[in-house]
Coordinates of C-alpha atoms in Angstrom, one line a residue:
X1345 CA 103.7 109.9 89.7
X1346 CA 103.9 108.5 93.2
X1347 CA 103.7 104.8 92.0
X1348 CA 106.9 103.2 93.4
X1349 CA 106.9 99.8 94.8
X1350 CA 106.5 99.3 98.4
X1351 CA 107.5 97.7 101.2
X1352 CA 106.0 94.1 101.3
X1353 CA 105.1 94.1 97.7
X1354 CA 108.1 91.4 96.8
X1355 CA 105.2 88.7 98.1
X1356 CA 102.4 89.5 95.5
X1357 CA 101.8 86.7 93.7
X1358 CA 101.0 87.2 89.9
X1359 CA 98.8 84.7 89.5
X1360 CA 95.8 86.2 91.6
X1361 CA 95.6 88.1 88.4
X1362 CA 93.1 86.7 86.0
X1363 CA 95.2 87.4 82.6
X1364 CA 98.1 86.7 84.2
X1365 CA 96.8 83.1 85.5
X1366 CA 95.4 81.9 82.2
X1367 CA 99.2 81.9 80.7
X1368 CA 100.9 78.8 81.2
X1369 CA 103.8 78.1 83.6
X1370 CA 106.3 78.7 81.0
X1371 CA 105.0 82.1 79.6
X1372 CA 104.6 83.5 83.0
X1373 CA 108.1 82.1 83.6
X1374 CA 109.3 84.0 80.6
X1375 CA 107.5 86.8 82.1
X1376 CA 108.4 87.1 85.6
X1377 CA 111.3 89.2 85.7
X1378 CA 109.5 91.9 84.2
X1379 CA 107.0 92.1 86.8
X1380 CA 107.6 94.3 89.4
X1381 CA 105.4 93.9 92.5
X1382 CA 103.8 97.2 93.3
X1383 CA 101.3 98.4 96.9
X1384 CA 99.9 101.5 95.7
X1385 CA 97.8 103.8 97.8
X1386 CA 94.6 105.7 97.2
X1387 CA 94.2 108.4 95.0
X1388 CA 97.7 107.6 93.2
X1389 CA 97.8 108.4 89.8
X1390 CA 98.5 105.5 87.4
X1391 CA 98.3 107.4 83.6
X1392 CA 97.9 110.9 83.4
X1393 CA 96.1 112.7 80.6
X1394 CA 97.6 113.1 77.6
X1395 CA 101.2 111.8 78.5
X1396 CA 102.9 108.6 77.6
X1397 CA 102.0 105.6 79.2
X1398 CA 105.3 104.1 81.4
X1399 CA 104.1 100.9 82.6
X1400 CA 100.7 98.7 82.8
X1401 CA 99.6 97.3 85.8
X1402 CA 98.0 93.8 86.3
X1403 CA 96.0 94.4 90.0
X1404 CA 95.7 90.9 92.1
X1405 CA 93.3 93.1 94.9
X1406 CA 92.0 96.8 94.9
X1407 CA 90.5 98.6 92.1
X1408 CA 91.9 101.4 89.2
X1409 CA 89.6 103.6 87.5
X1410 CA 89.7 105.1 84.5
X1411 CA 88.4 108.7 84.4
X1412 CA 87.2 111.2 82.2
X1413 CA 88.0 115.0 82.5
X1414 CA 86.3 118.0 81.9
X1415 CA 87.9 121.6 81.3
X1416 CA 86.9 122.7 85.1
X1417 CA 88.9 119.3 86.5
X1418 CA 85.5 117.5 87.5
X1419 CA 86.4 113.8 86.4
X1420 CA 83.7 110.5 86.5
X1421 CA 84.6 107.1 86.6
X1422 CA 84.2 105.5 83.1
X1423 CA 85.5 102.3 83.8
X1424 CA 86.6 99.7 86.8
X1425 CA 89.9 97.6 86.5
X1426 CA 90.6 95.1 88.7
X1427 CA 92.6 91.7 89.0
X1428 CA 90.0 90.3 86.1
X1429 CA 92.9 92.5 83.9
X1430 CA 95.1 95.7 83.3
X1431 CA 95.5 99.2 83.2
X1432 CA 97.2 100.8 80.2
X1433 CA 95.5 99.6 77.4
X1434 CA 96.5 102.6 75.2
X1435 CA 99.9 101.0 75.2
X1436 CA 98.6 97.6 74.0
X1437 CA 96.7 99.3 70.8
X1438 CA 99.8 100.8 69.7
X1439 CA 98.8 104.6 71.0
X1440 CA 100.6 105.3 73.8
X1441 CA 98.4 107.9 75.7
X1442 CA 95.3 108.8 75.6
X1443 CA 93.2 112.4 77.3
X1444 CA 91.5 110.2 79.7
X1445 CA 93.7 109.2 83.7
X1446 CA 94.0 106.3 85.3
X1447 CA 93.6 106.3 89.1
X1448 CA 93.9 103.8 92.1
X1449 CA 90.6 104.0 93.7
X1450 CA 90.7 101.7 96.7
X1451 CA 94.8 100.7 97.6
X1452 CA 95.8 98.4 94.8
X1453 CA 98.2 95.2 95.0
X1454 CA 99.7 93.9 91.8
X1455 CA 102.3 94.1 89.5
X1456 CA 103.6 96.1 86.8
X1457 CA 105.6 96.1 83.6
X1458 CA 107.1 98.2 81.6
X1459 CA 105.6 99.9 78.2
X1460 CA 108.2 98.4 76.4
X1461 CA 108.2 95.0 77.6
X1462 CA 104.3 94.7 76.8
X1463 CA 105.4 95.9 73.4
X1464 CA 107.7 93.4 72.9
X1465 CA 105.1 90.7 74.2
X1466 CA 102.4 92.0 71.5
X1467 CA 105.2 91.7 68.4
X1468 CA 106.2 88.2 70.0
X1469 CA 102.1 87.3 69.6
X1470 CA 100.6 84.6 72.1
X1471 CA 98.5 83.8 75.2
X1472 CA 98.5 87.2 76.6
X1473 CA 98.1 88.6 72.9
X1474 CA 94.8 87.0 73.1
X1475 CA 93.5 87.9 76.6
X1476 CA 94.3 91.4 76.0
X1477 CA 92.3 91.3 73.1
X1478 CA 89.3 89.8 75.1
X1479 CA 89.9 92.6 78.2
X1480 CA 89.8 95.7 76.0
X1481 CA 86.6 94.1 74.9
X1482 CA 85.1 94.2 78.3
X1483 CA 86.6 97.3 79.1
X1484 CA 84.5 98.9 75.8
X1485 CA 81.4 97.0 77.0
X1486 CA 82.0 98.5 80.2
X1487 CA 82.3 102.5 79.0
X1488 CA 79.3 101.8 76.8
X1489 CA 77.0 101.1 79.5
X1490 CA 77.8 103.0 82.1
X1491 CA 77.4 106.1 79.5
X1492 CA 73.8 104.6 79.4
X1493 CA 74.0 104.3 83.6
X1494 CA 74.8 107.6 84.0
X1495 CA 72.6 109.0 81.8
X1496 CA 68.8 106.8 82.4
X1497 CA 69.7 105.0 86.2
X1498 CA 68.5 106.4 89.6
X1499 CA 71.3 108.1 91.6
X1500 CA 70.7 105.0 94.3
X1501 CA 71.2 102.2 91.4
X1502 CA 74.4 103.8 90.2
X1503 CA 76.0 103.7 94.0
X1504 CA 74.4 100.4 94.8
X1505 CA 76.6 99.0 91.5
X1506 CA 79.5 100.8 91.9
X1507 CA 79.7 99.6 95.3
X1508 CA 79.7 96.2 94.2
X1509 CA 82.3 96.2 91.7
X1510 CA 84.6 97.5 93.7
X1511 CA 83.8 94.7 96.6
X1512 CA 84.1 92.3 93.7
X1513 CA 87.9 93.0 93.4
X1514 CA 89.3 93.4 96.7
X1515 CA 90.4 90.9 99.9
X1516 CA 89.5 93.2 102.5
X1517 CA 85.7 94.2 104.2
X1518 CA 86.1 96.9 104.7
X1519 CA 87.7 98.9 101.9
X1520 CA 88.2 102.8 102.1
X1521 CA 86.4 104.6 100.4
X1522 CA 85.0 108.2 101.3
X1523 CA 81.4 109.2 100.0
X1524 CA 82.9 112.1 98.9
X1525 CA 85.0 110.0 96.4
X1526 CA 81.9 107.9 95.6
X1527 CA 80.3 110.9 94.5
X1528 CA 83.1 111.9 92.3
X1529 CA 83.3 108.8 90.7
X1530 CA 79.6 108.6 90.1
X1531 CA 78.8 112.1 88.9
X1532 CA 76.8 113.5 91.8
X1533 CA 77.0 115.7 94.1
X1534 CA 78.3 114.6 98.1
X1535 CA 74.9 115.0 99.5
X1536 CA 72.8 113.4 97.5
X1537 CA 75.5 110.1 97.9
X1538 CA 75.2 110.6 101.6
X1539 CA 71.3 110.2 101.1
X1540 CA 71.8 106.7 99.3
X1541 CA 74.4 105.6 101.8
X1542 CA 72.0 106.7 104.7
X1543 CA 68.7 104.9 103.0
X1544 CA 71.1 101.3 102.1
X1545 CA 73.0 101.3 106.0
X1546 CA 69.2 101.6 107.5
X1547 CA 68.4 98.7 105.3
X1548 CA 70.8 96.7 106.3
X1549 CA 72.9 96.4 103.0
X1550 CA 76.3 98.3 104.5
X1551 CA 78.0 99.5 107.2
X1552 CA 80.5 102.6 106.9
X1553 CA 82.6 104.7 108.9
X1554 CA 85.5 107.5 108.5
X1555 CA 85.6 106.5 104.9
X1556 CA 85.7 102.9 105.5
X1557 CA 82.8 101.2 103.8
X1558 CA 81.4 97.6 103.8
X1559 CA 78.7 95.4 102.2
X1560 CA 76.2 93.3 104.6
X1561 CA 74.1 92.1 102.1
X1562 CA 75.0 91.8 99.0
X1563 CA 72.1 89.9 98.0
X1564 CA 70.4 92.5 99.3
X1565 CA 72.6 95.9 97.7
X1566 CA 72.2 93.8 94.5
X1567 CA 68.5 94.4 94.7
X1568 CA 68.8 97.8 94.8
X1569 CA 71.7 98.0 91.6
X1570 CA 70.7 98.3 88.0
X1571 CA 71.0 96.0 85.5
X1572 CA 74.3 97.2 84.2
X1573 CA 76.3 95.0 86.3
X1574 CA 75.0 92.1 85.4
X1575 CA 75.6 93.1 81.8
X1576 CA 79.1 93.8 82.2
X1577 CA 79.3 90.7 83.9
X1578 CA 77.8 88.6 81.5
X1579 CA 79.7 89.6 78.7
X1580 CA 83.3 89.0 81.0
X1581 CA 82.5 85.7 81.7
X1582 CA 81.4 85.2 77.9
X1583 CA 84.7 86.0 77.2
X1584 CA 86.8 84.0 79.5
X1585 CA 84.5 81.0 78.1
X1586 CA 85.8 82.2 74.8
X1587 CA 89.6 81.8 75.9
X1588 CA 89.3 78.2 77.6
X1589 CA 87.7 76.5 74.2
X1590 CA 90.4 78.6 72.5
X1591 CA 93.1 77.3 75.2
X1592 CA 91.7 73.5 75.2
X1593 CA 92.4 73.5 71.0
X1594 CA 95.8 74.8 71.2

């Protein structure tokens, strides 16, 4: 895998990661040299199927997928990981790998640590212990209902939410992403993506170019998005109430 650190990375801070700044000063301190800063591009594979897991990645901007395979190599998103937590969550429940990969979908910042180190952190028990336990929860919520997206939403309400997800986690307007891709990740077919995209730029809700895509309205895409993203939502910020009653006791 093509996952290297890059130039520029040394000036990712950890802390626009979500798990990373609920820990306290000293547990991120105790942390820190573990965590290699990382600038990852498109497309580059973070897991692959069936094969152990080397490190985890905490994003602070850009967005991982996880992604189901079939036997002809078609593949659909099942679920978006951005700075709100971290890839490789086979590693923190003790498995390893798992037959699902783990791709960048729009360039990611962040940083990453070693399978081992995480392993360590989960026998030492803790903060991050705790948060992890909260993420994988979203991340379930999440797979659960986009099974029901995928299966009852219009083709137009799955885009319109994907699209917003993804602008949920990164700096940058705009952030490349070809339709192409979008179909993929989706489950459709290119031209019926190009259809929705057509139908939401003559609205008003984004622009897009050469595979560079942006909201203007996302009151407005938002409208046009089903209900599943406010579910998934919901249930993340449940959670991160959950941690700060459990941090303001300890």
């Amino acid at each position: 895998m093509n996952n290297r650190a890059t130039p520029g990375a040394h000036d990712v801070d950890p802390r626009a990661n979500r798990l990373l700044r609920a820990l306290s000063d000293s547990e991120l301190d105790r942390l820190r040299p573990g965590l290699e800063p990382v600038r990852l591009a498109r497309s580059t594979e973070l897991e692959a199927a069936n094969e152990e897991v080397a490190f985890v990645y905490f994003p602070t901007s850009g967005v991982a997928s996880i992604v189901a395979i079939d036997e002809s190599g078609e593949y659909v998103d099942t679920a978006i990981i951005g700075r709100e937590g971290m890839t490789g969550l086979p590693v923190f429940l003790g498995t390893d790998q798992s037959p699902v990969r783990t791709i960048v979908q729009v360039p990611l910042t962040g940083v990453r640590m070693a399978a081992d180190t995480l392993g360590e952190e989960i026998v030492r028990g803790g903060t991050l212990v705790r948060l992890l336990q909260r993420h994988t929860q979203v991340v379930m919520v999440t797979m659960a209902q986009l099974i029901l997206c995928n299966r009852i939403h219009r083709l137009d309400q799955r885009a319109a939410r994907w699209l917003l997800q993804v602008d949920d986690r990164v700096d940058e307007q705009p952030f490349h992403v070809t339709q192409e891709f979008l179909a993929q990740m989706i489950g459709v077919q290119r031209p019926a993506v190009s259809v929705a995209m057509r139908k939401f730029k003559e609205a008003g809700l984004v622009n897009y170019s050469r595979g560079q895509i942006s909201i203007a309205d996302r009151d407005g895409l938002m409208s046009r998005a089903c209900g599943c993203i406010k579910v998934i939502a919901s249930e993340t910020k449940r959670l991160e109430i959950v941690e700060r009653a459990a941090a303001d006791t300890q």
